Short mmCIF file of C-alpha atoms in Angstrom, two decimals:
data_model
loop_
_atom_site.label_atom_id
_atom_site.label_comp_id
_atom_site.label_asym_id
_atom_site.label_seq_id
_atom_site.Cartn_x
_atom_site.Cartn_y
_atom_site.Cartn_z
CA UNK A 1 -23.23 -16.33 -40.56
CA UNK A 2 -20.43 -16.36 -43.10
CA UNK A 3 -17.47 -18.71 -43.03
CA UNK A 4 -14.19 -17.99 -44.82
CA UNK A 5 -13.32 -21.18 -46.64
CA UNK A 6 -10.08 -21.98 -48.45
CA UNK A 7 -11.38 -24.96 -50.41
CA UNK A 8 -13.62 -28.03 -50.32
CA UNK A 9 -12.78 -31.65 -51.04
CA UNK A 10 -15.87 -33.67 -51.86
CA UNK A 11 -14.36 -37.15 -51.68
CA UNK A 12 -11.95 -37.16 -48.74
CA UNK A 13 -10.75 -40.56 -47.55
CA UNK A 14 -8.08 -39.68 -44.94
CA UNK A 15 -9.88 -37.09 -42.83
CA UNK A 16 -12.05 -39.30 -40.65
CA UNK A 17 -14.03 -42.50 -41.09
CA UNK A 18 -15.60 -43.33 -44.45
CA UNK A 19 -16.00 -40.95 -47.36
CA UNK A 20 -15.88 -37.34 -46.15
CA UNK A 21 -16.99 -33.91 -47.29
CA UNK A 22 -13.92 -31.95 -46.20
CA UNK A 23 -14.09 -28.21 -45.58
CA UNK A 24 -10.75 -26.37 -45.38
CA UNK A 25 -11.13 -23.28 -43.19
CA UNK A 26 -9.02 -20.14 -43.63
CA UNK A 27 -6.74 -18.89 -40.86
CA UNK A 28 -4.14 -20.49 -38.60
CA UNK A 29 -1.93 -19.04 -35.81
CA UNK A 30 0.49 -21.97 -35.96
CA UNK A 31 3.61 -21.77 -38.11
CA UNK A 32 4.62 -25.41 -38.16
CA UNK A 33 7.94 -25.86 -39.94
CA UNK A 34 6.53 -28.72 -42.05
CA UNK A 35 3.13 -27.14 -42.81
CA UNK A 36 2.06 -28.03 -46.35
CA UNK A 37 -0.87 -25.57 -46.45
CA UNK A 38 0.73 -22.13 -45.89
CA UNK A 39 -1.93 -20.71 -48.20
CA UNK A 40 -4.46 -21.26 -45.40
CA UNK A 41 -2.64 -19.14 -42.78
CA UNK A 42 -4.24 -15.82 -43.74
CA UNK A 43 -7.78 -15.69 -42.26
CA UNK A 44 -8.94 -13.34 -45.02
CA UNK A 45 -9.75 -14.15 -48.60
CA UNK A 46 -10.92 -17.50 -49.84
CA UNK A 47 -14.57 -18.20 -50.56
CA UNK A 48 -17.45 -17.00 -48.40
CA UNK A 49 -19.99 -19.68 -47.52
CA UNK A 50 -22.92 -20.11 -45.20
CA UNK A 51 -23.52 -23.36 -43.35
CA UNK A 52 -26.59 -23.87 -45.52
CA UNK A 53 -24.48 -23.51 -48.68
CA UNK A 54 -22.11 -26.23 -47.54
CA UNK A 55 -24.86 -28.57 -46.38
CA UNK A 56 -26.74 -28.14 -49.65
CA UNK A 57 -23.67 -29.35 -51.53
CA UNK A 58 -23.28 -32.21 -49.05
CA UNK A 59 -26.93 -33.18 -49.56
CA UNK A 60 -26.48 -33.20 -53.33
CA UNK A 61 -23.92 -35.99 -52.89
CA UNK A 62 -25.17 -37.60 -49.69
CA UNK A 63 -25.34 -41.08 -51.22
CA UNK A 64 -21.52 -41.03 -51.29
CA UNK A 65 -21.33 -40.20 -47.59
CA UNK A 66 -23.48 -42.96 -46.08
CA UNK A 67 -20.57 -44.26 -44.00
CA UNK A 68 -18.81 -40.90 -43.70
CA UNK A 69 -19.75 -37.33 -42.94
CA UNK A 70 -18.34 -33.80 -42.73
CA UNK A 71 -14.81 -32.93 -41.64
CA UNK A 72 -13.71 -29.38 -40.77
CA UNK A 73 -9.98 -28.85 -41.27
CA UNK A 74 -7.71 -26.07 -42.41
CA UNK A 75 -5.95 -23.96 -41.53
CA UNK A 76 -7.38 -24.03 -38.04
CA UNK A 77 -11.20 -24.33 -37.93
CA UNK A 78 -11.32 -23.19 -34.30
CA UNK A 79 -10.34 -19.68 -35.42
CA UNK A 80 -13.90 -19.53 -36.78
CA UNK A 81 -15.51 -21.35 -33.86
CA UNK A 82 -18.89 -19.60 -34.16
CA UNK A 83 -19.30 -20.56 -37.81
CA UNK A 84 -17.91 -24.04 -37.15
CA UNK A 85 -20.46 -24.58 -34.38
CA UNK A 86 -23.33 -23.44 -36.59
CA UNK A 87 -22.18 -25.81 -39.35
CA UNK A 88 -21.92 -28.78 -36.97
CA UNK A 89 -25.23 -28.01 -35.24
CA UNK A 90 -27.04 -27.95 -38.57
CA UNK A 91 -25.19 -31.08 -39.70
CA UNK A 92 -26.14 -32.99 -36.55
CA UNK A 93 -29.77 -31.94 -37.02
CA UNK A 94 -29.56 -33.84 -40.32
CA UNK A 95 -27.92 -36.86 -38.70
CA UNK A 96 -24.53 -36.19 -40.31
CA UNK A 97 -21.35 -37.44 -38.61
CA UNK A 98 -19.10 -34.50 -37.69
CA UNK A 99 -15.32 -34.56 -37.41
CA UNK A 100 -13.00 -31.73 -36.39
CA UNK A 101 -9.36 -31.85 -37.52
CA UNK A 102 -7.54 -29.39 -35.26
CA UNK A 103 -4.39 -28.51 -33.35
CA UNK A 104 -6.49 -27.24 -30.42
CA UNK A 105 -4.23 -24.17 -30.26
CA UNK A 106 -7.04 -21.68 -29.53
CA UNK A 107 -8.30 -23.52 -26.43
CA UNK A 108 -7.98 -21.75 -23.08
CA UNK A 109 -9.83 -23.25 -20.13
CA UNK A 110 -9.43 -20.09 -18.03
CA UNK A 111 -11.52 -17.97 -20.44
CA UNK A 112 -15.18 -18.54 -19.38
CA UNK A 113 -16.73 -17.05 -22.52
CA UNK A 114 -14.49 -19.06 -24.80
CA UNK A 115 -14.97 -22.22 -22.75
CA UNK A 116 -18.76 -21.86 -23.13
CA UNK A 117 -18.27 -21.82 -26.90
CA UNK A 118 -16.16 -24.98 -26.74
CA UNK A 119 -18.77 -26.67 -24.53
CA UNK A 120 -21.42 -25.90 -27.15
CA UNK A 121 -19.23 -27.17 -29.99
CA UNK A 122 -18.42 -30.43 -28.18
CA UNK A 123 -22.13 -31.28 -27.99
CA UNK A 124 -22.29 -31.56 -31.79
CA UNK A 125 -18.83 -33.02 -32.49
CA UNK A 126 -18.60 -36.79 -32.97
CA UNK A 127 -14.85 -37.08 -33.48
CA UNK A 128 -11.80 -34.89 -33.01
CA UNK A 129 -8.62 -35.58 -34.93
CA UNK A 130 -6.09 -33.80 -32.73
CA UNK A 131 -2.65 -32.96 -34.10
CA UNK A 132 -0.05 -33.09 -31.36
CA UNK A 133 2.95 -31.58 -33.09
CA UNK A 134 5.52 -32.07 -30.32
CA UNK A 135 5.13 -33.26 -26.74
CA UNK A 136 8.02 -31.16 -25.40
CA UNK A 137 7.11 -27.49 -24.68
CA UNK A 138 10.43 -25.97 -25.76
CA UNK A 139 10.68 -28.08 -28.90
CA UNK A 140 7.05 -27.31 -29.73
CA UNK A 141 7.82 -23.58 -29.67
CA UNK A 142 10.75 -24.12 -32.03
CA UNK A 143 8.65 -26.26 -34.38
CA UNK A 144 5.35 -24.34 -34.38
CA UNK A 145 6.01 -20.87 -32.89
CA UNK A 146 3.22 -21.53 -30.37
CA UNK A 147 3.13 -23.11 -26.89
CA UNK A 148 1.62 -26.56 -26.38
CA UNK A 149 0.30 -26.38 -22.80
CA UNK A 150 -3.18 -25.34 -23.97
CA UNK A 151 -3.08 -28.01 -26.69
CA UNK A 152 -2.35 -30.79 -24.21
CA UNK A 153 -5.03 -29.36 -21.91
CA UNK A 154 -7.44 -29.45 -24.85
CA UNK A 155 -6.77 -33.18 -25.21
CA UNK A 156 -7.71 -33.65 -21.57
CA UNK A 157 -10.80 -31.45 -22.02
CA UNK A 158 -12.01 -33.50 -25.00
CA UNK A 159 -11.58 -36.63 -22.94
CA UNK A 160 -13.57 -35.13 -20.07
CA UNK A 161 -16.38 -34.35 -22.53
CA UNK A 162 -16.43 -37.95 -23.77
CA UNK A 163 -15.69 -37.06 -27.40
CA UNK A 164 -13.85 -39.69 -29.45
CA UNK A 165 -10.22 -38.74 -30.15
CA UNK A 166 -7.85 -39.66 -32.95
CA UNK A 167 -4.29 -38.47 -32.37
CA UNK A 168 -2.18 -37.44 -35.34
CA UNK A 169 1.57 -37.01 -35.04
CA UNK A 170 4.05 -36.13 -37.79
CA UNK A 171 7.52 -37.58 -37.42
CA UNK A 172 10.47 -35.50 -38.64
CA UNK A 173 14.08 -36.66 -38.49
CA UNK A 174 15.97 -35.24 -35.49
CA UNK A 175 12.90 -33.22 -34.42
CA UNK A 176 10.06 -35.56 -33.48
CA UNK A 177 11.59 -38.89 -34.52
CA UNK A 178 13.41 -39.16 -31.19
CA UNK A 179 12.71 -42.15 -28.98
CA UNK A 180 12.26 -40.40 -25.64
CA UNK A 181 9.88 -37.82 -27.10
CA UNK A 182 7.84 -40.56 -28.77
CA UNK A 183 7.68 -42.45 -25.48
CA UNK A 184 6.63 -39.29 -23.63
CA UNK A 185 3.88 -38.67 -26.18
CA UNK A 186 2.66 -42.24 -25.76
CA UNK A 187 2.61 -41.92 -21.99
CA UNK A 188 0.49 -38.77 -22.31
CA UNK A 189 -2.09 -40.14 -24.73
CA UNK A 190 -2.27 -43.38 -22.75
CA UNK A 191 -4.17 -41.37 -20.15
CA UNK A 192 -6.97 -40.51 -22.60
CA UNK A 193 -9.95 -42.80 -22.01
CA UNK A 194 -11.64 -41.90 -25.29
CA UNK A 195 -8.62 -42.41 -27.54
CA UNK A 196 -9.81 -44.37 -30.58
CA UNK A 197 -6.89 -44.22 -33.01
CA UNK A 198 -3.32 -43.08 -33.56
CA UNK A 199 -2.03 -41.91 -36.92
CA UNK A 200 1.74 -41.49 -37.22
CA UNK A 201 2.61 -39.68 -40.42
CA UNK A 202 6.08 -39.58 -42.00
CA UNK A 203 7.35 -36.13 -42.96
CA UNK A 204 7.17 -35.25 -46.65
CA UNK A 205 8.32 -32.15 -48.50
CA UNK A 206 5.49 -31.92 -51.02
CA UNK A 207 4.45 -28.52 -49.66
CA UNK A 208 7.81 -26.97 -50.52
CA UNK A 209 6.62 -25.87 -53.95
CA UNK A 210 3.76 -23.90 -52.37
CA UNK A 211 6.28 -21.88 -50.35
CA UNK A 212 8.19 -21.07 -53.51
CA UNK A 213 5.02 -19.88 -55.25
CA UNK A 214 4.09 -17.74 -52.23
CA UNK A 215 7.61 -16.33 -51.93
CA UNK A 216 8.09 -17.78 -48.44
CA UNK A 217 11.26 -19.45 -47.19
CA UNK A 218 10.68 -23.13 -46.47
CA UNK A 219 11.97 -23.80 -42.91
CA UNK A 220 12.90 -27.43 -43.51
CA UNK A 221 14.51 -27.02 -46.91
CA UNK A 222 16.76 -30.02 -47.53
CA UNK A 223 15.16 -32.16 -44.83
CA UNK A 224 14.87 -35.75 -46.05
CA UNK A 225 11.39 -37.28 -46.23
CA UNK A 226 10.71 -40.27 -43.99
CA UNK A 227 9.16 -43.60 -44.87
CA UNK A 228 6.25 -45.75 -43.78
CA UNK A 229 8.77 -47.98 -42.01
CA UNK A 230 9.88 -44.98 -39.96
CA UNK A 231 6.24 -44.36 -39.06
CA UNK A 232 5.77 -47.99 -37.99
CA UNK A 233 8.86 -47.75 -35.80
CA UNK A 234 7.66 -44.53 -34.17
CA UNK A 235 4.13 -45.80 -33.67
CA UNK A 236 5.42 -48.85 -31.84
CA UNK A 237 7.33 -46.67 -29.37
CA UNK A 238 4.31 -44.41 -28.81
CA UNK A 239 2.03 -47.38 -28.19
CA UNK A 240 4.48 -48.87 -25.69
CA UNK A 241 4.45 -45.59 -23.80
CA UNK A 242 0.65 -45.56 -23.85
CA UNK A 243 0.53 -49.12 -22.54
CA UNK A 244 2.87 -48.22 -19.69
CA UNK A 245 0.64 -45.27 -18.74
CA UNK A 246 -2.43 -47.49 -18.63
CA UNK A 247 -0.62 -50.01 -16.48
CA UNK A 248 0.48 -47.25 -14.11
CA UNK A 249 -3.04 -45.81 -13.92
CA UNK A 250 -4.50 -49.26 -13.25
CA UNK A 251 -1.97 -49.85 -10.47
CA UNK A 252 -2.84 -46.51 -8.83
CA UNK A 253 -6.57 -47.24 -9.06
CA UNK A 254 -6.02 -50.61 -7.39
CA UNK A 255 -4.23 -49.09 -4.38
#
């Protein structure tokens, strides 16, 4: 099976635990206003690879990855779920830690054939880094041009499958950096039993130059970047919401 790959990073340090071999998949249905990889949207083009090709390169550097593994990112890796599953199955056969960085946008529980593919993928996925772009459905549509009901359901599905979850959330002034939305996000993720980490990332405009080169209008042109202090502030609100959810769930269980 052939995978359409945008690029490969051999020494990734922010895409999962330890040193990672990071595979950027082609194709993404999301159009997030702050996306810094618009060159991955088109599912065509890029480099063609087999799972064996990628694992051979991983093996040639495996001493670097003793405490890491392979991360599939993009783009949206789930657009190539069959190839992704083959890659992860072969990686797990070699004892390699697998991490999926995804928005979960392609998940639909009511599609039996698709759900069977997700069930198979979950068996060989050690960690999912799930990007929740916006907790509010209407604001999510404005921000990403896609609904978020299936994304939030995917978070619940991962939890049901017992797969470790890291939540990623980008804060943007006047869009996601709003207290009641941050609290609502926290309350939602507080219900995930397998939540292992929360990454709150401040908006940056470093992708703007890519849009210029591709001849695409940058949706957030002129938006000011945020700081690490902004991220700390937002993370604190999210965690308070998560704590409240856990307290509420504990109280219900005790009744």
